[in-house]
Amino acid sequence: MHHLNQLSVLIVDDEAPARQRLQRLISSIDILNAIGEAENAETAIKEIQAQQPDLVFLDISMPSMNGIQLANWLSEQYPAVKIIFTTAYDEYALEAFDVNATDYLLKPIRRERLQKAVQKLIPETTTFYSIKDGQSTYRLNIQDIIWLHADQKYTEIHTKERTYLTNDSLKDFEHAYPNIFLRIHRSSLINPKFLQGVEQHRQTMLALLNETDNKPEVSRRHQADIRNFLKV
């Protein structure tokens, strides 16, 4: 799924296994889209000039030009490009922050830690959604939406108080609020903060949500995501 506001990512590391590991981690985080990798600063510079990524993961200890030097070049030439350093040693942390890096990750990098670093880059998403209902217009706090269900032309928005109808599609919601909703079915999204568990009936899995008696179905292709989320 490519969100409109996905971040394009370049991986710079002189060790292939480290690049592969980072590729895997990145592909598990929805908002990141890896567009290339480089094994040294020279290649990295070419890639950056050609692709202008939003974010560069930068290993510090590399031959010839190291990550800090490359970061200095980057912050002069492409100040909008964000930098996250990756390194096996933490002796560089102070120098790294001089460069105005978003974060500094120690190897081996854990997914939770990577997610935290990426979170810093995501602008606070718009937290309100305006909906017209007949003559009235409502402002819904996005965090109050428990789940969304697409029904032919309309999308049902379920909150604790009531259900609203909108013409916006589930894709529109995913694009506008990429860090808030979790897809569980081609016709349903849930707000995972309301997810309390799942119920299994033979082949069918249902999501159990707080504040509602609805139990939306989880399609087979999304069951692993839900289990992951619940760590079941």
mmCIF file of C-alpha atoms in Angstrom:
data_model
loop_
_atom_site.group_PDB
_atom_site.id
_atom_site.type_symbol
_atom_site.label_atom_id
_atom_site.label_comp_id
_atom_site.label_asym_id
_atom_site.label_seq_id
_atom_site.Cartn_x
_atom_site.Cartn_y
_atom_site.Cartn_z
ATOM 1 C CA MET A 1 0.000 0.000 0.000
ATOM 2 C CA HIS A 2 1.505 3.334 -0.995
ATOM 3 C CA HIS A 3 0.266 6.153 1.157
ATOM 4 C CA LEU A 4 0.280 9.549 -0.439
ATOM 5 C CA ASN A 5 2.401 10.654 2.441
ATOM 6 C CA GLN A 6 4.829 7.775 2.541
ATOM 7 C CA LEU A 7 8.435 8.712 3.239
ATOM 8 C CA SER A 8 10.951 7.658 0.582
ATOM 9 C CA VAL A 9 14.050 6.136 2.142
ATOM 10 C CA LEU A 10 17.666 5.582 1.075
ATOM 11 C CA ILE A 11 19.822 3.108 3.031
ATOM 12 C CA VAL A 12 23.557 3.848 3.218
ATOM 13 C CA ASP A 13 25.730 1.170 4.814
ATOM 14 C CA ASP A 14 28.935 -0.515 3.666
ATOM 15 C CA GLU A 15 27.797 -3.926 4.968
ATOM 16 C CA ALA A 16 25.315 -5.856 2.836
ATOM 17 C CA PRO A 17 23.766 -7.846 5.748
ATOM 18 C CA ALA A 18 23.066 -4.600 7.613
ATOM 19 C CA ARG A 19 21.388 -3.143 4.509
ATOM 20 C CA GLN A 20 19.261 -6.256 4.080
ATOM 21 C CA ARG A 21 18.177 -6.249 7.700
ATOM 22 C CA LEU A 22 17.188 -2.595 7.477
ATOM 23 C CA GLN A 23 15.334 -3.245 4.186
ATOM 24 C CA ARG A 24 13.289 -5.926 5.964
ATOM 25 C CA LEU A 25 12.488 -3.668 8.905
ATOM 26 C CA ILE A 26 11.541 -0.800 6.608
ATOM 27 C CA SER A 27 9.203 -2.968 4.561
ATOM 28 C CA SER A 28 7.326 -3.838 7.768
ATOM 29 C CA ILE A 29 6.607 -0.165 8.494
ATOM 30 C CA ASP A 30 3.792 1.123 6.342
ATOM 31 C CA ILE A 31 4.804 4.728 6.073
ATOM 32 C CA LEU A 32 8.335 3.957 4.811
ATOM 33 C CA ASN A 33 9.160 3.174 1.196
ATOM 34 C CA ALA A 34 12.772 2.118 0.487
ATOM 35 C CA ILE A 35 13.794 3.536 -2.904
ATOM 36 C CA GLY A 36 17.438 2.510 -2.963
ATOM 37 C CA GLU A 37 20.636 1.616 -1.149
ATOM 38 C CA ALA A 38 24.290 2.584 -1.336
ATOM 39 C CA GLU A 39 27.408 0.908 0.049
ATOM 40 C CA ASN A 40 29.537 4.053 0.251
ATOM 41 C CA ALA A 41 29.240 7.813 0.399
ATOM 42 C CA GLU A 42 30.073 8.336 -3.295
ATOM 43 C CA THR A 43 27.192 6.127 -4.466
ATOM 44 C CA ALA A 44 24.964 7.668 -1.807
ATOM 45 C CA ILE A 45 25.623 11.160 -3.166
ATOM 46 C CA LYS A 46 24.650 10.056 -6.692
ATOM 47 C CA GLU A 47 21.471 8.407 -5.390
ATOM 48 C CA ILE A 48 20.540 11.437 -3.302
ATOM 49 C CA GLN A 49 21.043 13.778 -6.259
ATOM 50 C CA ALA A 50 18.969 11.533 -8.514
ATOM 51 C CA GLN A 51 16.131 10.652 -6.135
ATOM 52 C CA GLN A 52 16.098 13.253 -3.353
ATOM 53 C CA PRO A 53 14.700 10.907 -0.708
ATOM 54 C CA ASP A 54 12.786 12.192 2.331
ATOM 55 C CA LEU A 55 14.957 10.200 4.709
ATOM 56 C CA VAL A 56 18.446 8.672 4.701
ATOM 57 C CA PHE A 57 19.519 5.891 7.055
ATOM 58 C CA LEU A 58 23.214 6.483 7.415
ATOM 59 C CA ASP A 59 25.829 4.130 8.831
ATOM 60 C CA ILE A 60 28.561 6.142 10.525
ATOM 61 C CA SER A 61 31.671 4.015 10.108
ATOM 62 C CA MET A 62 32.276 3.696 6.362
ATOM 63 C CA PRO A 63 35.528 3.730 4.383
ATOM 64 C CA SER A 64 36.789 6.951 2.728
ATOM 65 C CA MET A 65 34.005 9.376 3.677
ATOM 66 C CA ASN A 66 32.191 8.469 6.881
ATOM 67 C CA GLY A 67 28.527 8.959 7.727
ATOM 68 C CA ILE A 68 29.069 12.149 9.716
ATOM 69 C CA GLN A 69 30.948 13.781 6.818
ATOM 70 C CA LEU A 70 28.239 12.682 4.403
ATOM 71 C CA ALA A 71 25.596 14.058 6.767
ATOM 72 C CA ASN A 72 27.385 17.421 6.852
ATOM 73 C CA TRP A 73 27.356 17.511 3.055
ATOM 74 C CA LEU A 74 23.687 16.533 3.071
ATOM 75 C CA SER A 75 22.621 19.214 5.520
ATOM 76 C CA GLU A 76 24.288 21.857 3.341
ATOM 77 C CA GLN A 77 23.086 20.594 -0.042
ATOM 78 C CA TYR A 78 19.713 19.074 0.849
ATOM 79 C CA PRO A 79 18.631 20.479 4.214
ATOM 80 C CA ALA A 80 15.108 19.047 3.849
ATOM 81 C CA VAL A 81 16.380 15.457 3.776
ATOM 82 C CA LYS A 82 16.069 13.873 7.212
ATOM 83 C CA ILE A 83 18.884 11.752 8.631
ATOM 84 C CA ILE A 84 18.775 8.778 10.988
ATOM 85 C CA PHE A 85 22.207 7.442 11.928
ATOM 86 C CA THR A 86 22.785 3.713 12.406
ATOM 87 C CA THR A 87 25.934 2.435 14.036
ATOM 88 C CA ALA A 88 27.331 -0.366 16.138
ATOM 89 C CA TYR A 89 29.103 2.090 18.478
ATOM 90 C CA ASP A 90 27.638 4.856 20.554
ATOM 91 C CA GLU A 91 30.803 6.954 20.775
ATOM 92 C CA TYR A 92 29.595 9.021 17.822
ATOM 93 C CA ALA A 93 26.327 10.130 19.382
ATOM 94 C CA LEU A 94 27.403 13.672 20.241
ATOM 95 C CA GLU A 95 28.927 14.376 16.838
ATOM 96 C CA ALA A 96 25.821 12.913 15.257
ATOM 97 C CA PHE A 97 23.536 15.339 17.041
ATOM 98 C CA ASP A 98 25.698 18.268 15.928
ATOM 99 C CA VAL A 99 24.547 17.409 12.439
ATOM 100 C CA ASN A 100 20.923 17.765 13.463
ATOM 101 C CA ALA A 101 19.992 14.128 12.914
ATOM 102 C CA THR A 102 16.476 12.972 13.705
ATOM 103 C CA ASP A 103 17.750 9.992 15.652
ATOM 104 C CA TYR A 104 20.649 7.691 16.325
ATOM 105 C CA LEU A 105 20.032 3.936 16.252
ATOM 106 C CA LEU A 106 22.402 1.393 17.711
ATOM 107 C CA LYS A 107 22.775 -1.893 15.841
ATOM 108 C CA PRO A 108 21.287 -4.425 15.922
ATOM 109 C CA ILE A 109 18.250 -2.231 15.292
ATOM 110 C CA ARG A 110 14.962 -3.364 16.797
ATOM 111 C CA ARG A 111 11.687 -2.706 15.006
ATOM 112 C CA GLU A 112 10.112 -0.940 18.017
ATOM 113 C CA ARG A 113 13.096 1.389 18.243
ATOM 114 C CA LEU A 114 12.973 2.111 14.514
ATOM 115 C CA GLN A 115 9.267 2.838 14.734
ATOM 116 C CA LYS A 116 9.926 5.338 17.534
ATOM 117 C CA ALA A 117 12.522 7.124 15.413
ATOM 118 C CA VAL A 118 10.167 7.297 12.442
ATOM 119 C CA GLN A 119 7.353 8.585 14.649
ATOM 120 C CA LYS A 120 9.382 11.765 15.210
ATOM 121 C CA LEU A 121 9.211 12.489 11.484
ATOM 122 C CA ILE A 122 5.487 12.188 11.112
ATOM 123 C CA PRO A 123 3.811 15.544 11.404
ATOM 124 C CA GLU A 124 0.894 15.513 13.809
ATOM 125 C CA THR A 125 -1.862 14.411 11.475
ATOM 126 C CA THR A 126 -4.978 16.479 11.258
ATOM 127 C CA THR A 127 -6.972 15.240 14.173
ATOM 128 C CA PHE A 128 -10.436 16.336 13.118
ATOM 129 C CA TYR A 129 -12.695 15.113 10.371
ATOM 130 C CA SER A 130 -15.630 17.235 9.204
ATOM 131 C CA ILE A 131 -18.723 15.440 8.114
ATOM 132 C CA LYS A 132 -21.932 16.782 6.595
ATOM 133 C CA ASP A 133 -25.107 15.064 7.643
ATOM 134 C CA GLY A 134 -28.147 16.598 5.969
ATOM 135 C CA GLN A 135 -28.079 20.249 7.025
ATOM 136 C CA SER A 136 -25.637 19.739 9.904
ATOM 137 C CA THR A 137 -21.857 19.611 9.851
ATOM 138 C CA TYR A 138 -20.050 17.683 12.590
ATOM 139 C CA ARG A 139 -16.417 17.804 13.600
ATOM 140 C CA LEU A 140 -15.296 14.365 14.684
ATOM 141 C CA ASN A 141 -12.103 13.778 16.579
ATOM 142 C CA ILE A 142 -10.334 11.108 14.522
ATOM 143 C CA GLN A 143 -9.326 9.308 17.723
ATOM 144 C CA ASP A 144 -13.023 8.856 18.593
ATOM 145 C CA ILE A 145 -13.649 6.751 15.497
ATOM 146 C CA ILE A 146 -13.795 3.105 16.570
ATOM 147 C CA TRP A 147 -14.049 1.545 13.128
ATOM 148 C CA LEU A 148 -15.048 2.231 9.522
ATOM 149 C CA HIS A 149 -17.045 0.036 7.202
ATOM 150 C CA ALA A 150 -17.379 0.544 3.444
ATOM 151 C CA ASP A 151 -20.780 -0.179 2.007
ATOM 152 C CA GLN A 152 -21.139 0.203 -1.795
ATOM 153 C CA LYS A 153 -21.344 4.001 -2.115
ATOM 154 C CA TYR A 154 -20.866 5.020 1.491
ATOM 155 C CA THR A 155 -18.504 4.513 4.375
ATOM 156 C CA GLU A 156 -20.005 4.055 7.835
ATOM 157 C CA ILE A 157 -18.086 5.832 10.590
ATOM 158 C CA HIS A 158 -18.720 4.162 13.943
ATOM 159 C CA THR A 159 -18.159 6.178 17.116
ATOM 160 C CA LYS A 160 -19.309 5.486 20.669
ATOM 161 C CA GLU A 161 -22.256 7.866 20.279
ATOM 162 C CA ARG A 162 -23.534 7.004 16.816
ATOM 163 C CA THR A 163 -22.812 5.977 13.229
ATOM 164 C CA TYR A 164 -22.239 8.567 10.493
ATOM 165 C CA LEU A 165 -22.232 8.089 6.727
ATOM 166 C CA THR A 166 -19.710 9.684 4.378
ATOM 167 C CA ASN A 167 -18.834 9.518 0.681
ATOM 168 C CA ASP A 168 -15.121 9.297 1.498
ATOM 169 C CA SER A 169 -13.618 5.880 0.805
ATOM 170 C CA LEU A 170 -11.548 3.758 3.186
ATOM 171 C CA LYS A 171 -8.526 4.579 1.010
ATOM 172 C CA ASP A 172 -9.158 8.285 1.643
ATOM 173 C CA PHE A 173 -9.024 7.626 5.384
ATOM 174 C CA GLU A 174 -5.864 5.530 5.058
ATOM 175 C CA HIS A 175 -4.160 8.274 3.078
ATOM 176 C CA ALA A 176 -5.251 11.119 5.301
ATOM 177 C CA TYR A 177 -4.517 9.349 8.608
ATOM 178 C CA PRO A 178 -1.848 6.741 7.861
ATOM 179 C CA ASN A 179 -0.856 6.145 11.486
ATOM 180 C CA ILE A 180 -4.303 5.864 12.954
ATOM 181 C CA PHE A 181 -6.211 3.092 11.210
ATOM 182 C CA LEU A 182 -5.443 -0.580 10.690
ATOM 183 C CA ARG A 183 -7.013 -2.415 7.748
ATOM 184 C CA ILE A 184 -8.643 -5.697 8.740
ATOM 185 C CA HIS A 185 -10.700 -6.393 5.617
ATOM 186 C CA ARG A 186 -11.156 -4.890 2.164
ATOM 187 C CA SER A 187 -14.282 -3.245 3.544
ATOM 188 C CA SER A 188 -13.174 -2.371 7.107
ATOM 189 C CA LEU A 189 -10.616 -0.324 9.005
ATOM 190 C CA ILE A 190 -10.336 -0.229 12.780
ATOM 191 C CA ASN A 191 -8.716 2.183 15.197
ATOM 192 C CA PRO A 192 -6.330 -0.231 16.978
ATOM 193 C CA LYS A 193 -6.531 1.693 20.250
ATOM 194 C CA PHE A 194 -10.051 0.200 20.632
ATOM 195 C CA LEU A 195 -8.917 -3.339 19.770
ATOM 196 C CA GLN A 196 -9.158 -5.621 22.787
ATOM 197 C CA GLY A 197 -8.832 -9.014 21.166
ATOM 198 C CA VAL A 198 -10.174 -11.411 18.562
ATOM 199 C CA GLU A 199 -12.727 -14.192 18.479
ATOM 200 C CA GLN A 200 -12.117 -17.216 16.298
ATOM 201 C CA HIS A 201 -14.989 -19.202 14.753
ATOM 202 C CA ARG A 202 -13.569 -22.006 12.607
ATOM 203 C CA GLN A 203 -12.170 -20.097 9.597
ATOM 204 C CA THR A 204 -13.580 -16.733 10.628
ATOM 205 C CA MET A 205 -11.839 -14.238 12.883
ATOM 206 C CA LEU A 206 -13.766 -11.344 14.427
ATOM 207 C CA ALA A 207 -12.251 -8.216 15.965
ATOM 208 C CA LEU A 208 -13.454 -7.382 19.483
ATOM 209 C CA LEU A 209 -13.592 -3.629 19.991
ATOM 210 C CA ASN A 210 -14.180 -1.534 23.090
ATOM 211 C CA GLU A 211 -17.176 0.825 23.159
ATOM 212 C CA THR A 212 -19.170 -1.143 20.568
ATOM 213 C CA ASP A 213 -20.982 -4.459 20.215
ATOM 214 C CA ASN A 214 -20.033 -4.705 16.536
ATOM 215 C CA LYS A 215 -17.560 -7.462 15.767
ATOM 216 C CA PRO A 216 -16.099 -6.704 12.335
ATOM 217 C CA GLU A 217 -14.684 -9.633 10.408
ATOM 218 C CA VAL A 218 -10.922 -9.897 9.870
ATOM 219 C CA SER A 219 -10.141 -11.292 6.418
ATOM 220 C CA ARG A 220 -7.564 -14.068 6.147
ATOM 221 C CA ARG A 221 -4.908 -11.859 4.575
ATOM 222 C CA HIS A 222 -5.077 -9.421 7.500
ATOM 223 C CA GLN A 223 -5.154 -11.958 10.347
ATOM 224 C CA ALA A 224 -1.370 -11.933 10.723
ATOM 225 C CA ASP A 225 -1.377 -8.116 11.055
ATOM 226 C CA ILE A 226 -3.919 -8.298 13.847
ATOM 227 C CA ARG A 227 -2.066 -11.108 15.636
ATOM 228 C CA ASN A 228 1.115 -9.092 15.313
ATOM 229 C CA PHE A 229 -0.592 -6.093 16.756
ATOM 230 C CA LEU A 230 -1.930 -8.089 19.691
ATOM 231 C CA LYS A 231 1.281 -10.170 19.815
ATOM 232 C CA VAL A 232 -0.902 -13.298 19.898
#
